PDB file of C-alpha atoms in Angstrom:
ATOM      1  CA  MET A 441      15.890 185.571  17.474  1.00  0.00           C
ATOM      2  CA  ALA A 442      19.261 184.818  15.902  1.00  0.00           C
ATOM      3  CA  THR A 443      21.459 187.765  14.936  1.00  0.00           C
ATOM      4  CA  TYR A 444      22.729 188.324  11.404  1.00  0.00           C
ATOM      5  CA  ASN A 445      26.166 187.123  12.491  1.00  0.00           C
ATOM      6  CA  GLU A 446      24.748 183.868  13.899  1.00  0.00           C
ATOM      7  CA  LEU A 447      22.669 183.240  10.785  1.00  0.00           C
ATOM      8  CA  ALA A 448      25.595 183.940   8.461  1.00  0.00           C
ATOM      9  CA  THR A 449      27.960 181.817  10.584  1.00  0.00           C
ATOM     10  CA  ASN A 450      25.605 178.808  10.588  1.00  0.00           C
ATOM     11  CA  TYR A 451      25.097 179.103   6.845  1.00  0.00           C
ATOM     12  CA  ALA A 452      28.839 179.418   6.175  1.00  0.00           C
ATOM     13  CA  ASN A 453      29.634 176.383   8.381  1.00  0.00           C
ATOM     14  CA  GLN A 454      27.126 174.261   6.476  1.00  0.00           C
ATOM     15  CA  LYS A 455      28.558 175.354   3.127  1.00  0.00           C
ATOM     16  CA  LYS A 456      32.090 174.649   4.373  1.00  0.00           C
ATOM     17  CA  GLN A 457      31.157 171.083   5.312  1.00  0.00           C
ATOM     18  CA  GLU A 458      29.578 170.507   1.915  1.00  0.00           C
ATOM     19  CA  TYR A 459      32.595 171.978   0.120  1.00  0.00           C
ATOM     20  CA  GLU A 460      35.072 169.963   2.196  1.00  0.00           C
ATOM     21  CA  GLN A 461      33.170 166.771   1.364  1.00  0.00           C
ATOM     22  CA  SER A 462      33.269 167.693  -2.316  1.00  0.00           C
ATOM     23  CA  LEU A 463      37.087 167.881  -2.105  1.00  0.00           C
ATOM     24  CA  GLY A 464      37.344 164.390  -0.632  1.00  0.00           C
ATOM     25  CA  TYR A 465      38.292 162.998  -4.034  1.00  0.00           C
ATOM     26  CA  LEU A 466      41.727 164.654  -3.652  1.00  0.00           C
ATOM     27  CA  THR A 467      42.758 162.571  -0.631  1.00  0.00           C
ATOM     28  CA  GLU A 468      40.996 159.507  -2.011  1.00  0.00           C
ATOM     29  CA  GLY A 469      43.098 159.824  -5.152  1.00  0.00           C
ATOM     30  CA  LEU A 470      46.297 159.960  -3.106  1.00  0.00           C
ATOM     31  CA  ASN A 471      45.295 156.916  -1.048  1.00  0.00           C
ATOM     32  CA  LYS A 472      44.496 154.933  -4.177  1.00  0.00           C
ATOM     33  CA  GLN A 473      47.830 155.849  -5.771  1.00  0.00           C
ATOM     34  CA  GLN A 474      49.670 154.870  -2.590  1.00  0.00           C
ATOM     35  CA  THR A 475      47.946 151.483  -2.623  1.00  0.00           C
ATOM     36  CA  LEU A 476      48.923 150.993  -6.271  1.00  0.00           C
ATOM     37  CA  ASP A 477      52.560 151.884  -5.567  1.00  0.00           C
ATOM     38  CA  GLN A 478      52.684 149.575  -2.539  1.00  0.00           C
ATOM     39  CA  THR A 479      51.216 146.722  -4.579  1.00  0.00           C
ATOM     40  CA  ALA A 480      53.748 147.303  -7.373  1.00  0.00           C
ATOM     41  CA  LEU A 481      56.607 147.347  -4.861  1.00  0.00           C
ATOM     42  CA  GLN A 482      55.448 144.101  -3.237  1.00  0.00           C
ATOM     43  CA  GLN A 483      55.092 142.494  -6.650  1.00  0.00           C
ATOM     44  CA  ARG A 484      58.659 143.446  -7.585  1.00  0.00           C
ATOM     45  CA  TYR A 485      59.910 141.899  -4.344  1.00  0.00           C
ATOM     46  CA  ASP A 486      57.896 138.732  -4.886  1.00  0.00           C
ATOM     47  CA  ASN A 487      59.310 138.404  -8.396  1.00  0.00           C
ATOM     48  CA  LEU A 488      62.863 138.952  -7.154  1.00  0.00           C
ATOM     49  CA  LEU A 489      62.438 136.447  -4.314  1.00  0.00           C
ATOM     50  CA  ASN A 490      61.038 133.931  -6.745  1.00  0.00           C
ATOM     51  CA  GLN A 491      64.068 134.381  -9.001  1.00  0.00           C
ATOM     52  CA  ILE A 492      66.385 133.947  -6.028  1.00  0.00           C
ATOM     53  CA  ASN A 493      64.631 130.820  -4.800  1.00  0.00           C
ATOM     54  CA  GLN A 494      64.742 129.323  -8.265  1.00  0.00           C
ATOM     55  CA  GLN A 495      68.531 129.003  -7.776  1.00  0.00           C
ATOM     56  CA  ILE A 496      67.993 126.475  -4.991  1.00  0.00           C
ATOM     57  CA  THR A 497      66.764 123.667  -7.254  1.00  0.00           C
ATOM     58  CA  PRO A 498      69.768 123.677  -9.634  1.00  0.00           C
ATOM     59  CA  VAL A 499      72.172 123.738  -6.698  1.00  0.00           C
ATOM     60  CA  THR A 500      70.420 120.805  -5.023  1.00  0.00           C
ATOM     61  CA  GLU A 501      70.143 118.823  -8.240  1.00  0.00           C
ATOM     62  CA  GLN A 502      73.828 119.391  -9.035  1.00  0.00           C
ATOM     63  CA  TYR A 503      74.798 118.252  -5.551  1.00  0.00           C
ATOM     64  CA  ASN A 504      72.708 115.104  -5.817  1.00  0.00           C
ATOM     65  CA  LYS A 505      74.203 114.392  -9.220  1.00  0.00           C
ATOM     66  CA  ASN A 506      77.769 114.916  -8.008  1.00  0.00           C
ATOM     67  CA  ALA A 507      77.139 112.898  -4.809  1.00  0.00           C
ATOM     68  CA  GLN A 508      75.763 110.013  -6.853  1.00  0.00           C
ATOM     69  CA  ALA A 509      78.756 110.151  -9.209  1.00  0.00           C
ATOM     70  CA  ALA A 510      81.115 110.109  -6.231  1.00  0.00           C
ATOM     71  CA  TYR A 511      79.348 107.088  -4.772  1.00  0.00           C
ATOM     72  CA  ILE A 512      79.481 105.201  -8.077  1.00  0.00           C
ATOM     73  CA  ASN A 513      83.143 106.119  -8.421  1.00  0.00           C
ATOM     74  CA  LYS A 514      83.780 104.809  -4.927  1.00  0.00           C
ATOM     75  CA  MET A 515      82.014 101.505  -5.696  1.00  0.00           C
ATOM     76  CA  LEU A 516      83.873 101.035  -8.966  1.00  0.00           C
ATOM     77  CA  SER A 517      87.144 101.844  -7.282  1.00  0.00           C
ATOM     78  CA  GLY A 518      86.316  99.377  -4.512  1.00  0.00           C
ATOM     79  CA  GLN A 519      85.545  96.584  -6.987  1.00  0.00           C
ATOM     80  CA  ALA A 520      88.747  97.222  -8.932  1.00  0.00           C
ATOM     81  CA  LEU A 521      90.707  97.338  -5.702  1.00  0.00           C
ATOM     82  CA  ASN A 522      89.245  93.991  -4.508  1.00  0.00           C
ATOM     83  CA  THR A 523      90.216  92.336  -7.794  1.00  0.00           C
ATOM     84  CA  GLN A 524      93.748  93.654  -7.577  1.00  0.00           C
ATOM     85  CA  LEU A 525      94.149  92.707  -3.948  1.00  0.00           C
ATOM     86  CA  SER A 526      92.739  89.201  -4.620  1.00  0.00           C
ATOM     87  CA  GLN A 527      95.131  88.688  -7.474  1.00  0.00           C
ATOM     88  CA  LEU A 528      97.981  89.731  -5.229  1.00  0.00           C
ATOM     89  CA  GLY A 529      96.653  87.535  -2.466  1.00  0.00           C
ATOM     90  CA  VAL A 530      96.649  90.363   0.018  1.00  0.00           C
ATOM     91  CA  ASP A 531      92.990  91.152   0.065  1.00  0.00           C
ATOM     92  CA  THR A 532      92.608  90.063   3.659  1.00  0.00           C
ATOM     93  CA  GLN A 533      95.921  91.319   4.893  1.00  0.00           C
ATOM     94  CA  GLY A 534      96.686  94.685   6.414  1.00  0.00           C
ATOM     95  CA  PHE A 535      97.691  96.220   3.101  1.00  0.00           C
ATOM     96  CA  GLY A 536      94.359  95.302   1.548  1.00  0.00           C
ATOM     97  CA  VAL A 537      92.430  96.653   4.490  1.00  0.00           C
ATOM     98  CA  ALA A 538      94.407  99.889   4.300  1.00  0.00           C
ATOM     99  CA  GLN A 539      93.643 100.271   0.602  1.00  0.00           C
ATOM    100  CA  ARG A 540      89.944  99.720   1.125  1.00  0.00           C
ATOM    101  CA  LEU A 541      89.999 102.240   4.002  1.00  0.00           C
ATOM    102  CA  ALA A 542      91.791 104.772   1.817  1.00  0.00           C
ATOM    103  CA  ASN A 543      89.111 104.344  -0.864  1.00  0.00           C
ATOM    104  CA  GLU A 544      86.332 105.009   1.673  1.00  0.00           C
ATOM    105  CA  THR A 545      88.222 108.025   3.042  1.00  0.00           C
ATOM    106  CA  ALA A 546      88.607 109.505  -0.445  1.00  0.00           C
ATOM    107  CA  TYR A 547      84.868 109.067  -1.030  1.00  0.00           C
ATOM    108  CA  GLY A 548      84.027 110.710   2.316  1.00  0.00           C
ATOM    109  CA  GLN A 549      86.278 113.683   1.570  1.00  0.00           C
ATOM    110  CA  ASN A 550      84.841 114.064  -1.898  1.00  0.00           C
ATOM    111  CA  LEU A 551      81.259 113.950  -0.566  1.00  0.00           C
ATOM    112  CA  ALA A 552      82.111 116.460   2.170  1.00  0.00           C
ATOM    113  CA  GLY A 553      83.523 118.841  -0.454  1.00  0.00           C
ATOM    114  CA  LEU A 554      80.337 118.530  -2.493  1.00  0.00           C
ATOM    115  CA  GLN A 555      78.217 119.231   0.581  1.00  0.00           C
ATOM    116  CA  SER A 556      80.316 122.251   1.503  1.00  0.00           C
ATOM    117  CA  SER A 557      79.962 123.662  -2.011  1.00  0.00           C
ATOM    118  CA  ARG A 558      76.210 123.070  -1.905  1.00  0.00           C
ATOM    119  CA  ASP A 559      75.838 124.690   1.512  1.00  0.00           C
ATOM    120  CA  GLU A 560      77.847 127.733   0.432  1.00  0.00           C
ATOM    121  CA  SER A 561      75.635 128.187  -2.617  1.00  0.00           C
ATOM    122  CA  LEU A 562      72.488 127.854  -0.462  1.00  0.00           C
ATOM    123  CA  ARG A 563      73.857 130.412   2.026  1.00  0.00           C
ATOM    124  CA  ASP A 564      74.488 132.828  -0.828  1.00  0.00           C
ATOM    125  CA  ILE A 565      70.927 132.343  -2.027  1.00  0.00           C
ATOM    126  CA  SER A 566      69.595 132.915   1.500  1.00  0.00           C
ATOM    127  CA  ASN A 567      71.669 136.105   1.795  1.00  0.00           C
ATOM    128  CA  GLN A 568      70.235 137.347  -1.481  1.00  0.00           C
ATOM    129  CA  ALA A 569      66.712 136.810  -0.129  1.00  0.00           C
ATOM    130  CA  THR A 570      67.586 138.573   3.141  1.00  0.00           C
ATOM    131  CA  ASN A 571      69.063 141.553   1.284  1.00  0.00           C
ATOM    132  CA  ALA A 572      65.999 141.751  -0.941  1.00  0.00           C
ATOM    133  CA  MET A 573      63.763 141.772   2.129  1.00  0.00           C
ATOM    134  CA  GLY A 574      65.803 144.605   3.623  1.00  0.00           C
ATOM    135  CA  GLU A 575      65.532 146.604   0.404  1.00  0.00           C
ATOM    136  CA  LEU A 576      61.772 146.014   0.378  1.00  0.00           C
ATOM    137  CA  THR A 577      61.406 147.284   3.943  1.00  0.00           C
ATOM    138  CA  ALA A 578      63.479 150.395   3.158  1.00  0.00           C
ATOM    139  CA  GLU A 579      61.466 151.167   0.017  1.00  0.00           C
ATOM    140  CA  GLN A 580      58.187 150.640   1.871  1.00  0.00           C
ATOM    141  CA  THR A 581      59.296 153.070   4.582  1.00  0.00           C
ATOM    142  CA  ALA A 582      60.318 155.663   1.987  1.00  0.00           C
ATOM    143  CA  LEU A 583      57.018 155.193   0.150  1.00  0.00           C
ATOM    144  CA  ASP A 584      54.966 155.626   3.325  1.00  0.00           C
ATOM    145  CA  SER A 585      56.947 158.756   4.224  1.00  0.00           C
ATOM    146  CA  LYS A 586      56.426 160.192   0.751  1.00  0.00           C
ATOM    147  CA  TYR A 587      52.662 159.740   0.810  1.00  0.00           C
ATOM    148  CA  ALA A 588      52.385 160.934   4.405  1.00  0.00           C
ATOM    149  CA  GLY A 589      53.958 164.217   3.295  1.00  0.00           C
ATOM    150  CA  LEU A 590      51.740 164.447   0.221  1.00  0.00           C
ATOM    151  CA  LEU A 591      48.635 163.730   2.291  1.00  0.00           C
ATOM    152  CA  ASN A 592      49.615 166.356   4.868  1.00  0.00           C
ATOM    153  CA  ASP A 593      50.134 168.961   2.125  1.00  0.00           C
ATOM    154  CA  MET A 594      46.832 168.007   0.513  1.00  0.00           C
ATOM    155  CA  ASN A 595      44.917 168.315   3.790  1.00  0.00           C
ATOM    156  CA  LYS A 596      46.522 171.702   4.402  1.00  0.00           C
ATOM    157  CA  TYR A 597      45.504 172.836   0.921  1.00  0.00           C
ATOM    158  CA  ILE A 598      41.941 171.585   1.443  1.00  0.00           C
ATOM    159  CA  GLN A 599      41.624 173.401   4.774  1.00  0.00           C
ATOM    160  CA  GLU A 600      42.885 176.635   3.226  1.00  0.00           C
ATOM    161  CA  GLN A 601      40.379 176.321   0.372  1.00  0.00           C
ATOM    162  CA  VAL A 602      37.526 175.473   2.745  1.00  0.00           C
ATOM    163  CA  LEU A 603      38.370 178.413   5.026  1.00  0.00           C
ATOM    164  CA  ALA A 604      38.468 180.871   2.120  1.00  0.00           C
ATOM    165  CA  TYR A 605      35.247 179.424   0.715  1.00  0.00           C
ATOM    166  CA  GLY A 606      33.516 179.729   4.098  1.00  0.00           C
ATOM    167  CA  GLU A 607      34.589 183.341   4.540  1.00  0.00           C
ATOM    168  CA  ASN A 608      33.282 184.177   1.082  1.00  0.00           C
ATOM    169  CA  GLU A 609      29.959 182.429   1.735  1.00  0.00           C
ATOM    170  CA  TYR A 610      29.661 184.212   5.086  1.00  0.00           C
ATOM    171  CA  ALA A 611      30.237 187.618   3.478  1.00  0.00           C
ATOM    172  CA  LYS A 612      27.754 186.956   0.667  1.00  0.00           C
ATOM    173  CA  TYR A 613      25.054 185.658   2.997  1.00  0.00           C
ATOM    174  CA  LEU A 614      25.506 188.562   5.397  1.00  0.00           C
ATOM    175  CA  GLU A 615      25.317 191.006   2.500  1.00  0.00           C
ATOM    176  CA  ASN A 616      22.122 189.360   1.268  1.00  0.00           C
ATOM    177  CA  LEU A 617      20.579 189.628   4.741  1.00  0.00           C
ATOM    178  CA  LYS A 618      21.434 193.319   4.899  1.00  0.00           C
ATOM    179  CA  TYR A 619      20.112 193.848   1.381  1.00  0.00           C
ATOM    180  CA  GLU A 620      16.832 192.111   2.213  1.00  0.00           C
ATOM    181  CA  GLU A 621      16.509 194.167   5.391  1.00  0.00           C
ATOM    182  CA  GLU A 622      17.132 197.376   3.457  1.00  0.00           C
ATOM    183  CA  LEU A 623      14.495 196.372   0.920  1.00  0.00           C
ATOM    184  CA  LYS A 624      12.041 195.761   3.741  1.00  0.00           C
ATOM    185  CA  GLN A 625      12.940 199.124   5.224  1.00  0.00           C
ATOM    186  CA  ILE A 626      12.455 200.838   1.859  1.00  0.00           C
ATOM    187  CA  ALA A 627       9.101 199.117   1.389  1.00  0.00           C
ATOM    188  CA  TRP A 628       8.028 200.103   4.908  1.00  0.00           C
ATOM    189  CA  GLU A 629       9.138 203.698   4.373  1.00  0.00           C
ATOM    190  CA  GLN A 630       7.331 203.843   1.053  1.00  0.00           C
ATOM    191  CA  ALA A 631       4.143 202.438   2.569  1.00  0.00           C
ATOM    192  CA  PHE A 632       4.458 204.870   5.452  1.00  0.00           C
ATOM    193  CA  LYS A 633       4.917 207.763   3.048  1.00  0.00           C
ATOM    194  CA  GLU A 634       1.952 206.699   0.947  1.00  0.00           C
ATOM    195  CA  LYS A 635      -0.167 206.347   4.059  1.00  0.00           C
ATOM    196  CA  GLN A 636       0.835 209.825   5.243  1.00  0.00           C
ATOM    197  CA  LEU A 637       0.231 211.298   1.804  1.00  0.00           C
ATOM    198  CA  ALA A 638      -3.166 209.603   1.573  1.00  0.00           C
ATOM    199  CA  GLU A 639      -4.060 211.009   4.979  1.00  0.00           C
ATOM    200  CA  GLN A 640      -2.989 214.500   3.894  1.00  0.00           C
ATOM    201  CA  ILE A 641      -5.029 214.223   0.716  1.00  0.00           C
ATOM    202  CA  ARG A 642      -8.028 212.892   2.649  1.00  0.00           C
ATOM    203  CA  GLN A 643      -7.846 215.805   5.063  1.00  0.00           C
ATOM    204  CA  PHE A 644      -7.467 218.205   2.181  1.00  0.00           C
ATOM    205  CA  ASN A 645     -10.493 216.751   0.396  1.00  0.00           C
ATOM    206  CA  GLU A 646     -12.562 217.006   3.549  1.00  0.00           C
ATOM    207  CA  GLN A 647     -11.510 220.622   4.014  1.00  0.00           C
ATOM    208  CA  ALA A 648     -12.185 221.404   0.367  1.00  0.00           C
ATOM    209  CA  ALA A 649     -15.614 219.804   0.587  1.00  0.00           C
ATOM    210  CA  LEU A 650     -16.430 221.890   3.645  1.00  0.00           C
ATOM    211  CA  GLU A 651     -15.283 225.052   1.864  1.00  0.00           C
ATOM    212  CA  ARG A 652     -17.396 224.242  -1.192  1.00  0.00           C
ATOM    213  CA  ALA A 653     -20.422 223.542   0.959  1.00  0.00           C
ATOM    214  CA  SER A 654     -19.951 226.811   2.814  1.00  0.00           C
ATOM    215  CA  LEU A 655     -19.503 228.851  -0.361  1.00  0.00           C
ATOM    216  CA  TYR A 656     -22.465 227.149  -2.027  1.00  0.00           C
ATOM    217  CA  SER A 657     -24.782 227.935   0.851  1.00  0.00           C
ATOM    218  CA  ASN A 658     -23.728 231.601   0.799  1.00  0.00           C
ATOM    219  CA  SER A 659     -23.956 232.095  -3.003  1.00  0.00           C
ATOM    220  CA  SER A 660     -27.030 233.672  -4.594  1.00  0.00           C
ATOM    221  CA  GLY A 661     -29.444 231.168  -6.081  1.00  0.00           C
ATOM    222  CA  GLY A 662     -27.236 228.331  -4.934  1.00  0.00           C
ATOM    223  CA  GLY A 663     -26.395 227.521  -8.579  1.00  0.00           C
ATOM    224  CA  GLY A 664     -23.484 227.731 -11.002  1.00  0.00           C
ATOM    225  CA  SER A 665     -20.024 226.251 -11.011  1.00  0.00           C
ATOM    226  CA  PHE A 666     -17.087 227.624  -9.152  1.00  0.00           C
ATOM    227  CA  ASP A 667     -14.930 226.766 -12.159  1.00  0.00           C
ATOM    228  CA  ASP A 668     -16.838 229.263 -14.313  1.00  0.00           C
ATOM    229  CA  VAL A 669     -15.522 232.249 -12.363  1.00  0.00           C
ATOM    230  CA  SER A 670     -11.906 233.386 -12.645  1.00  0.00           C
ATOM    231  CA  GLY A 671     -10.113 233.316  -9.340  1.00  0.00           C
ATOM    232  CA  THR A 672     -12.899 231.384  -7.597  1.00  0.00           C
ATOM    233  CA  PRO A 673     -12.292 229.262  -4.479  1.00  0.00           C
ATOM    234  CA  ALA A 674     -12.370 226.152  -6.683  1.00  0.00           C
ATOM    235  CA  GLN A 675      -9.272 227.303  -8.544  1.00  0.00           C
ATOM    236  CA  SER A 676      -7.636 228.315  -5.296  1.00  0.00           C
ATOM    237  CA  THR A 677      -8.410 224.867  -3.876  1.00  0.00           C
ATOM    238  CA  GLN A 678      -6.769 223.157  -6.879  1.00  0.00           C
ATOM    239  CA  LYS A 679      -3.628 225.237  -6.419  1.00  0.00           C
ATOM    240  CA  GLN A 680      -3.542 224.433  -2.718  1.00  0.00           C
ATOM    241  CA  PHE A 681      -3.919 220.725  -3.553  1.00  0.00           C
ATOM    242  CA  GLY A 682      -0.970 220.868  -5.939  1.00  0.00           C
ATOM    243  CA  LYS A 683       1.163 222.620  -3.331  1.00  0.00           C
ATOM    244  CA  LEU A 684       0.148 220.043  -0.743  1.00  0.00           C
ATOM    245  CA  VAL A 685       1.210 217.123  -2.969  1.00  0.00           C
ATOM    246  CA  LEU A 686       4.507 218.835  -3.791  1.00  0.00           C
ATOM    247  CA  ALA A 687       5.142 219.580  -0.117  1.00  0.00           C
ATOM    248  CA  ALA A 688       4.367 215.966   0.831  1.00  0.00           C
ATOM    249  CA  GLN A 689       6.779 214.676  -1.812  1.00  0.00           C
ATOM    250  CA  GLN A 690       9.496 217.047  -0.612  1.00  0.00           C
ATOM    251  CA  LYS A 691       8.795 216.149   2.993  1.00  0.00           C
ATOM    252  CA  TYR A 692       9.447 212.454   2.450  1.00  0.00           C
ATOM    253  CA  GLY A 693      12.494 213.038   0.259  1.00  0.00           C
ATOM    254  CA  THR A 694      13.910 210.896  -2.546  1.00  0.00           C
ATOM    255  CA  PHE A 695      16.453 208.086  -2.861  1.00  0.00           C
ATOM    256  CA  SER A 696      19.306 208.523  -5.285  1.00  0.00           C
ATOM    257  CA  ASN A 697      20.371 204.872  -5.281  1.00  0.00           C
ATOM    258  CA  GLY A 698      17.435 202.991  -3.794  1.00  0.00           C
ATOM    259  CA  TYR A 699      18.772 203.160  -0.245  1.00  0.00           C
ATOM    260  CA  GLN A 700      20.387 206.498   0.588  1.00  0.00           C
ATOM    261  CA  PRO A 701      18.140 209.372   1.793  1.00  0.00           C
ATOM    262  CA  LYS A 702      18.952 212.576  -0.003  1.00  0.00           C
ATOM    263  CA  GLY A 703      18.212 216.211   0.800  1.00  0.00           C
ATOM    264  CA  ILE A 704      15.564 215.938   3.515  1.00  0.00           C
ATOM    265  CA  ILE A 705      15.793 214.039   6.766  1.00  0.00           C
ATOM    266  CA  TYR A 706      13.555 214.259   9.825  1.00  0.00           C
ATOM    267  CA  ASP A 707      14.651 215.752  13.121  1.00  0.00           C
ATOM    268  CA  ASN A 708      12.909 213.272  15.441  1.00  0.00           C
ATOM    269  CA  GLY A 709       9.637 213.802  13.562  1.00  0.00           C
ATOM    270  CA  ASN A 710       9.242 217.373  14.755  1.00  0.00           C
ATOM    271  CA  LYS A 711      10.163 219.282  11.602  1.00  0.00           C
ATOM    272  CA  SER A 712      11.901 218.887   8.276  1.00  0.00           C
ATOM    273  CA  VAL A 713      15.407 220.180   8.019  1.00  0.00           C
ATOM    274  CA  ASP A 714      17.503 220.353   4.855  1.00  0.00           C
ATOM    275  CA  TYR A 715      20.903 218.813   5.585  1.00  0.00           C
ATOM    276  CA  GLY A 716      22.034 218.594   1.991  1.00  0.00           C
ATOM    277  CA  LYS A 717      23.474 215.331   0.663  1.00  0.00           C
ATOM    278  CA  VAL A 718      23.373 212.367   3.048  1.00  0.00           C
ATOM    279  CA  THR A 719      26.054 209.666   2.719  1.00  0.00           C
ATOM    280  CA  ASP A 720      26.690 206.207   4.139  1.00  0.00           C
ATOM    281  CA  SER A 721      29.107 206.622   7.059  1.00  0.00           C
ATOM    282  CA  GLY A 722      30.222 203.012   6.737  1.00  0.00           C
ATOM    283  CA  ALA A 723      29.120 202.239  10.279  1.00  0.00           C
ATOM    284  CA  ARG A 724      26.298 199.883  11.277  1.00  0.00           C
ATOM    285  CA  GLN A 725      24.217 199.844  14.466  1.00  0.00           C
ATOM    286  CA  TYR A 726      21.543 197.544  15.813  1.00  0.00           C
ATOM    287  CA  VAL A 727      18.194 199.283  16.407  1.00  0.00           C
ATOM    288  CA  ASN A 728      15.483 197.143  18.023  1.00  0.00           C
ATOM    289  CA  GLY A 729      17.399 193.988  17.082  1.00  0.00           C
ATOM    290  CA  LYS A 730      17.936 194.980  13.420  1.00  0.00           C
ATOM    291  CA  LEU A 731      21.248 196.046  11.890  1.00  0.00           C
ATOM    292  CA  GLN A 732      20.797 199.493  10.316  1.00  0.00           C
ATOM    293  CA  THR A 733      22.987 201.775   8.198  1.00  0.00           C
ATOM    294  CA  VAL A 734      24.310 204.868   9.966  1.00  0.00           C
ATOM    295  CA  TRP A 735      23.896 207.864   7.615  1.00  0.00           C
ATOM    296  CA  LYS A 736      26.039 211.010   7.853  1.00  0.00           C
ATOM    297  CA  THR A 737      24.769 214.475   6.931  1.00  0.00           C
ATOM    298  CA  SER A 738      26.866 217.289   5.516  1.00  0.00           C
ATOM    299  CA  ASN A 739      26.987 218.985   8.914  1.00  0.00           C
ATOM    300  CA  GLY A 740      28.514 215.890  10.559  1.00  0.00           C
ATOM    301  CA  GLN A 741      25.405 214.578  12.292  1.00  0.00           C
ATOM    302  CA  ARG A 742      24.680 210.848  12.214  1.00  0.00           C
ATOM    303  CA  TRP A 743      21.232 209.328  11.735  1.00  0.00           C
ATOM    304  CA  VAL A 744      19.818 205.813  11.783  1.00  0.00           C
ATOM    305  CA  TRP A 745      16.407 204.389  10.844  1.00  0.00           C
ATOM    306  CA  ASP A 746      14.109 203.227  13.655  1.00  0.00           C
ATOM    307  CA  GLY A 747      11.490 200.942  12.098  1.00  0.00           C
ATOM    308  CA  SER A 748       9.454 200.785  15.304  1.00  0.00           C
ATOM    309  CA  ILE A 749       8.477 204.471  14.968  1.00  0.00           C
ATOM    310  CA  GLY A 750       8.906 204.811  11.215  1.00  0.00           C
ATOM    311  CA  GLN A 751      11.465 207.615  11.193  1.00  0.00           C
ATOM    312  CA  TYR A 752      15.147 208.483  11.384  1.00  0.00           C
ATOM    313  CA  ILE A 753      16.609 209.248  14.788  1.00  0.00           C
ATOM    314  CA  LYS A 754      19.689 211.344  15.453  1.00  0.00           C
ATOM    315  CA  LEU A 755      22.555 209.562  17.212  1.00  0.00           C
ATOM    316  CA  LYS A 756      24.188 211.276  20.143  1.00  0.00           C
TER     317      LYS A 756
END
């Protein structure tokens, strides 16, 4: 059979699990908020990257426009140069060839400058994207660290609450077990007292009946009522009955608070001894597998209830 401690411990553990599950919304709330913050951070990065990448199109379009203008300028310059050289009659001579070569060189240099400007702009855009990615990674790391700390603190708080709740449930359950056991003990004691009193009364009635029968057989005429004569055995019997009831009530004592024996306590069932007021010593002791209160008398003796024999026993 499980002890009170085992029963209370099992009950408290079950209540702790239920309570811990009921507090799950605290960590769930943190996880949801972390997800929302991570989503918002990613969205800000996506928006920034989109803005950065939008710079690529204007740069490319401007380059294409400038490259086309340079080409047209080269062609126009070449046509004008051919006309001039033809008019001078040197279009096929070295001078003419040199002029045409100079025109092509100028176009190549102009186009190279446009390409360099375009590439520099694209590199700047790429650097912006790289920097944004680095900032995103740093913010994500800081966000994860923040919520890891919050989650750790929350779990610590939950465990503290669950532990305190379990200890409280353990104490209450153990107290209820003791209270129920004391009620059972009181009920058993009361039944035992009533049984003893009934037996005393039964014996008294039998003795009184025998006395009446004896007196009746010895009386003259065998008639009349014992109650008609002052000081008759009938009156004496009634007085003895009243004393017997009073003695039985005194023998079994009273309870000042529903649990504590007061005034009379048995000395191993042999005789009644008046020890004055009996108080709870604060100690508990198992007797036949049941946790019982240890009572202390005014003379320092300690007593505990033994339900197997229906009486208090003195502790050594």
